[in-house]
Short mmCIF file of C-alpha atoms in Angstrom, two decimals:
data_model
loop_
_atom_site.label_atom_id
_atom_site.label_comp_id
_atom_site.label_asym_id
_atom_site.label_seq_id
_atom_site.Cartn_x
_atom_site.Cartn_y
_atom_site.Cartn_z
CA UNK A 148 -33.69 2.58 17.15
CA UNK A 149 -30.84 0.23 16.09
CA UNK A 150 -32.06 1.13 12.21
CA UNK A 151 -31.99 4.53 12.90
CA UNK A 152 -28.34 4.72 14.40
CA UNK A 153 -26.99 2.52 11.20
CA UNK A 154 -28.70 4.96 8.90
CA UNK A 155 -27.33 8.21 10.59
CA UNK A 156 -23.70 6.30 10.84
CA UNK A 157 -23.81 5.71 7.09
CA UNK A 158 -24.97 9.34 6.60
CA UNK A 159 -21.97 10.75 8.35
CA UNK A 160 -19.47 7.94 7.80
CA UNK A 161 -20.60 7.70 4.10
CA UNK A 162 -19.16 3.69 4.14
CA UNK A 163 -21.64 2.11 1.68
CA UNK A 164 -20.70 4.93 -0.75
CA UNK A 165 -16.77 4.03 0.20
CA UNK A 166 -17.68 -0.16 -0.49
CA UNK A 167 -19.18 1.05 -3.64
CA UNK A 168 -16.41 2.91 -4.61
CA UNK A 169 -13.77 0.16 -3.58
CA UNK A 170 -15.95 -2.48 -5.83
CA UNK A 171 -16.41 -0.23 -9.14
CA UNK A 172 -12.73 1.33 -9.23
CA UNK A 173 -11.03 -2.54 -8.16
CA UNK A 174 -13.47 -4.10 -10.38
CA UNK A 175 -14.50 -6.99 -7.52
CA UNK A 176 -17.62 -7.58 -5.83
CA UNK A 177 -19.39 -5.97 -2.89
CA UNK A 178 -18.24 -8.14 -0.67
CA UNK A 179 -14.77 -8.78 -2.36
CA UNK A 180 -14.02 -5.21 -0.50
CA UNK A 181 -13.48 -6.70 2.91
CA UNK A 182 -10.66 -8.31 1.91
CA UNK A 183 -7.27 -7.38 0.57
CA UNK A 184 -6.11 -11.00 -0.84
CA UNK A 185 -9.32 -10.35 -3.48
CA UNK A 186 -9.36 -6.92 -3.76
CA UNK A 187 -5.77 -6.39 -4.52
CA UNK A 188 -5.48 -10.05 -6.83
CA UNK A 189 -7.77 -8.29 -9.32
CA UNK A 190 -6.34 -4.83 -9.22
CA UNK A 191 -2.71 -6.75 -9.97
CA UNK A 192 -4.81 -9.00 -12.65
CA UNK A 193 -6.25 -6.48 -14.42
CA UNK A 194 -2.90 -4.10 -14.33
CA UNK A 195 -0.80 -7.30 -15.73
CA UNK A 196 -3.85 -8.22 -18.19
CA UNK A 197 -3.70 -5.08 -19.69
CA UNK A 198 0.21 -5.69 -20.77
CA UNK A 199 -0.41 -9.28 -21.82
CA UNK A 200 1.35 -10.42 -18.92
CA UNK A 201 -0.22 -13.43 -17.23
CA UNK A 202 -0.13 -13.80 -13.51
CA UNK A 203 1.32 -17.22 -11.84
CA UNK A 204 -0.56 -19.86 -10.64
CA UNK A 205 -1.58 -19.41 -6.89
CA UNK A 206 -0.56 -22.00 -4.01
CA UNK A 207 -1.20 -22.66 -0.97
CA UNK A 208 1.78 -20.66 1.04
CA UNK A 209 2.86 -21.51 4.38
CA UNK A 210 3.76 -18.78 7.14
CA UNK A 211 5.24 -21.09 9.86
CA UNK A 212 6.09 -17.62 12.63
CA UNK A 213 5.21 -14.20 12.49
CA UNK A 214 7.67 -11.48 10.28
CA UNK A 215 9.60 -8.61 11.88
CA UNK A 216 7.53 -5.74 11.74
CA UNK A 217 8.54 -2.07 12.02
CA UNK A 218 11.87 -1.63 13.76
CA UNK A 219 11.87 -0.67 17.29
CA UNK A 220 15.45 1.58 18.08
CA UNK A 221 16.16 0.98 21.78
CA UNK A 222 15.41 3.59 23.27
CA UNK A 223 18.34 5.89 25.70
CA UNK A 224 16.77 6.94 28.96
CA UNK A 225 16.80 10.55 29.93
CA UNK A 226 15.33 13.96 29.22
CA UNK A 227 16.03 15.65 25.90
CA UNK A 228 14.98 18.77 23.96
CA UNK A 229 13.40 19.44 20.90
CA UNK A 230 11.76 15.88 20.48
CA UNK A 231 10.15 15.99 17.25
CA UNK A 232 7.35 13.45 16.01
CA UNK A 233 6.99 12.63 12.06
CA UNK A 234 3.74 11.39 10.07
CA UNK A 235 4.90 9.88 7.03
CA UNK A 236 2.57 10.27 3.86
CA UNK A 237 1.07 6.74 2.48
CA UNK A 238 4.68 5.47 4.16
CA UNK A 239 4.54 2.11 3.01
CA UNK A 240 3.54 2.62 -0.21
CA UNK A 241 5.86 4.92 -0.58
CA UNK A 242 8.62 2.43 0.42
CA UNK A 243 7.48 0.02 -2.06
CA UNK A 244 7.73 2.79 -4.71
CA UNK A 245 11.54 3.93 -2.57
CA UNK A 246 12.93 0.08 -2.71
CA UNK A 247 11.24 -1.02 -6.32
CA UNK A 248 9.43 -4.09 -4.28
CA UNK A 249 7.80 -5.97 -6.33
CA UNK A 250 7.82 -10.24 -7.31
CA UNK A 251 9.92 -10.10 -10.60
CA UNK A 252 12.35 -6.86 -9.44
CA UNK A 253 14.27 -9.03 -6.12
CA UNK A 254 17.10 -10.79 -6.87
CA UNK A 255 17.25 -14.42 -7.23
CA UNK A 256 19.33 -17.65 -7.96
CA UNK A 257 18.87 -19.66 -9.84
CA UNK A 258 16.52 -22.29 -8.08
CA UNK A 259 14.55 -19.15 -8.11
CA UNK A 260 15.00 -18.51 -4.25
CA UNK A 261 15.66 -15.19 -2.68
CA UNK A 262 19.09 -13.96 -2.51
CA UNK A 263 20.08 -12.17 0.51
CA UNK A 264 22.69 -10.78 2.88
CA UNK A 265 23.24 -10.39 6.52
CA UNK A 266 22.51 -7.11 7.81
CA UNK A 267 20.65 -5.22 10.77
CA UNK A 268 18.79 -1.95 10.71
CA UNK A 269 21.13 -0.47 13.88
CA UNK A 270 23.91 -1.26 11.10
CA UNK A 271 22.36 0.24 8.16
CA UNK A 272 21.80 3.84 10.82
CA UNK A 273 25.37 3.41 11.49
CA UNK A 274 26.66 3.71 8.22
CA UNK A 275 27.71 0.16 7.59
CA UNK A 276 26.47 -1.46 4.37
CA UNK A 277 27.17 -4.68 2.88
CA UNK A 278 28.33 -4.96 -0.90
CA UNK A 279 25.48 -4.50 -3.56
CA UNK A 280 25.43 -6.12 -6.77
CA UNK A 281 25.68 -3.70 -9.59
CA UNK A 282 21.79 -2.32 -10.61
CA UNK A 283 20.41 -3.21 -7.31
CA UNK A 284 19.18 -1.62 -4.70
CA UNK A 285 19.36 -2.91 -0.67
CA UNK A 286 16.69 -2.91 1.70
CA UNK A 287 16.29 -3.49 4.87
CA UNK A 288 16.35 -6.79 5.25
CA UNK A 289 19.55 -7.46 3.81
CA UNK A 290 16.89 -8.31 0.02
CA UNK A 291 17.77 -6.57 -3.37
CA UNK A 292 15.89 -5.03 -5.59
CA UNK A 293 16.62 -4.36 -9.46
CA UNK A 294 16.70 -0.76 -10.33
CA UNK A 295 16.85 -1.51 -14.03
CA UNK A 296 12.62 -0.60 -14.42
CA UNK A 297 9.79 -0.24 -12.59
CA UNK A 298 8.30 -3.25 -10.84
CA UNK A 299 4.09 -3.80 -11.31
CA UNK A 300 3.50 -2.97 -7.59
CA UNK A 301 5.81 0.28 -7.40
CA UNK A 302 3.80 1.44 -10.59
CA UNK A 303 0.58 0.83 -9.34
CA UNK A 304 1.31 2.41 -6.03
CA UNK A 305 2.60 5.53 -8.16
CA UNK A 306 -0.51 5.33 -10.30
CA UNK A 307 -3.03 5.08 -7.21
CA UNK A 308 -1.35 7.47 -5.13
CA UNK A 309 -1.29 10.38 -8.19
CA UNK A 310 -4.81 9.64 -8.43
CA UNK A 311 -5.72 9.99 -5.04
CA UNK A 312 -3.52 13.63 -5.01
CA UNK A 313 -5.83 14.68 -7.86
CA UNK A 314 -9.07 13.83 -6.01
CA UNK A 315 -7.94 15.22 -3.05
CA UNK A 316 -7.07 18.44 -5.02
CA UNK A 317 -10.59 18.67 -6.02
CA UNK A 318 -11.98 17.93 -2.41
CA UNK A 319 -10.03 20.81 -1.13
CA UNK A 320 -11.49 22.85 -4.13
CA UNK A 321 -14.86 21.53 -3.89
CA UNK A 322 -14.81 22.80 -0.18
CA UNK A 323 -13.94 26.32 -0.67
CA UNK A 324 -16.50 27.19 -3.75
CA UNK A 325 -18.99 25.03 -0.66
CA UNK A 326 -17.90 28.09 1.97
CA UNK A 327 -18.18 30.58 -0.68
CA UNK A 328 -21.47 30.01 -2.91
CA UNK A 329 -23.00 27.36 -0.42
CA UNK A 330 -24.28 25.49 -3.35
CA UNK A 331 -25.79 21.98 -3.48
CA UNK A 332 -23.61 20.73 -6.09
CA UNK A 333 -20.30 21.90 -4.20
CA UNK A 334 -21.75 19.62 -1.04
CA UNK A 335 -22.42 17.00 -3.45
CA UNK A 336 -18.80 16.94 -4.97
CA UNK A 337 -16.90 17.34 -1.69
CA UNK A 338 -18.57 14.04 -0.71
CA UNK A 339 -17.54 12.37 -3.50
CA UNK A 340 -14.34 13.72 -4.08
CA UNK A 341 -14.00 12.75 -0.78
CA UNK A 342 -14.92 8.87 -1.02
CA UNK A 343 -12.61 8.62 -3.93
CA UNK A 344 -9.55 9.56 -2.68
CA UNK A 345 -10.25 8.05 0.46
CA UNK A 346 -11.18 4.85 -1.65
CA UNK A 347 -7.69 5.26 -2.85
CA UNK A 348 -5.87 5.41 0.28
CA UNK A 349 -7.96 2.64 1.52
CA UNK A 350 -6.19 0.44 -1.55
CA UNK A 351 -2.85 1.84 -1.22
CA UNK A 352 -2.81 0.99 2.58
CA UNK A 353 -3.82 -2.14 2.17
CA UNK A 354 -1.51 -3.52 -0.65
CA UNK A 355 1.06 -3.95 2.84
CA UNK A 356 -1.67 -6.21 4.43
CA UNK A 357 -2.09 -8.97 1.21
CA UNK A 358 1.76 -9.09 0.71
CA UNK A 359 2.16 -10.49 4.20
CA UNK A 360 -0.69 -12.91 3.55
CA UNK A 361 -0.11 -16.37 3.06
CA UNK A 362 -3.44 -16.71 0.77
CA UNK A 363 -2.43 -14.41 -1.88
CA UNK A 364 -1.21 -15.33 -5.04
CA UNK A 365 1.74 -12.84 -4.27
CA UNK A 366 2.16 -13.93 -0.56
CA UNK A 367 6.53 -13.22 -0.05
CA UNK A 368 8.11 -12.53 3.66
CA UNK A 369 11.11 -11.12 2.11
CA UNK A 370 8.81 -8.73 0.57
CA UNK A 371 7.14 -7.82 3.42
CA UNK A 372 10.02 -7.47 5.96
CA UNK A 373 11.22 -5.39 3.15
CA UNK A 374 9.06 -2.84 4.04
CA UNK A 375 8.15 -3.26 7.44
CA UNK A 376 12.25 -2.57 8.07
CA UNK A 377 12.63 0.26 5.62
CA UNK A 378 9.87 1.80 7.13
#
């Protein structure tokens, strides 16, 4: 009975075909899919590669406490109207793509460690903004970001996400010749439409996750508070 449940979970949760997706499109093995450290050093290898850029050398990276994650605005007790509630699309990629995060865009001295200002997020609401160096822009967390081109990360978030618009586009299309025609082949596209753009959020989601991850090769605090913050 236990067989049978895992085979009708995998026929309506399709997750073998959504591994096999992650694997072929990332280029890593099966089991390399469980993991964003793997996953996403091969997707930034291969991107890099393909510029005859080579990546650094990985170390072991210490994370002695826990970053800030997504700012929590204290909250005013009492009744209001017209409370509204926002779901932003792919928000943290979007924020790397918003802020130009990526290792060779922040600013740096010349020891090669991360230059960066005082600031809070109730400040940055209010209006108050600290002095930003000329082609830079300021996130957050008080880090700066060069505006000058387009850092690896924020162009493969732009690449993936486009990608995943188009597949989605041809879900949604797949779906209504399915409701009009009823033909096998529409079925068969809308499930694989499906697991591709859904393979594609997967990455894009996950990109957040191996930043703030002391065992990747691009493992950077300032990076991540970066985004938790502007978020």
């Amino acid at each position: 009975r236990d067989t049978e449940l895992v085979e009708k979970l995998d026929d309506k949760m399709k997750l073998i075909d959504m591994a096999l997706a992650l694997a072929y499109d990332a280029k890593v093995s099966l089991m390399d899919v469980f993991t964003q450290v793997r996953m996403w050093d091969t997707i930034i290898h291969n991107h890099l590669f393909k510029q005859k850029i080579a990546v650094p050398q990985s170390y072991d990276n210490k994370k002695d406490e826990q970053y800030v994650g997504a700012h929590v605005k204290e909250p005013k007790p009492g009744g209001y109207d017209w409370v509204m509630s926002f779901d932003l699309n792919s928000l943290y990629p979007h924020l790397i793509m918003q802020y130009n995060i990526s290792p060779e865009t922040m600013l740096r001295d010349n020891r090669g460690q991360t230059i960066k200002v005082e600031t809070t997020v109730d400040e940055l609401l209010d209006g108050i903004f600290p002095e930003v160096p000329d082609g830079y822009g300021l996130a957050a967390n008080g880090c700066f970001f060069s505006k000058a081109r387009q850092g690896f990360l924020p162009e493969i978030m732009e690449r993936m996400y486009n990608d995943r618009v188009v597949y989605k586009d041809k879900m949604i299309a797949a779906q209504k010749e399915y409701e009009a025609t009823k033909s096998k082949q529409a079925a068969k596209d809308i499930s694989r439409y499906k697991n591709m753009q859904l393979a594609k959020k997967v990455q894009l989601n996950s990109a957040y996750g191996a930043i703030g991850n002391p065992h990747f090769r691009f493992f950077d605090i300032n990076q991540a508070t970066a985004i938790t913050l502007g978020g």
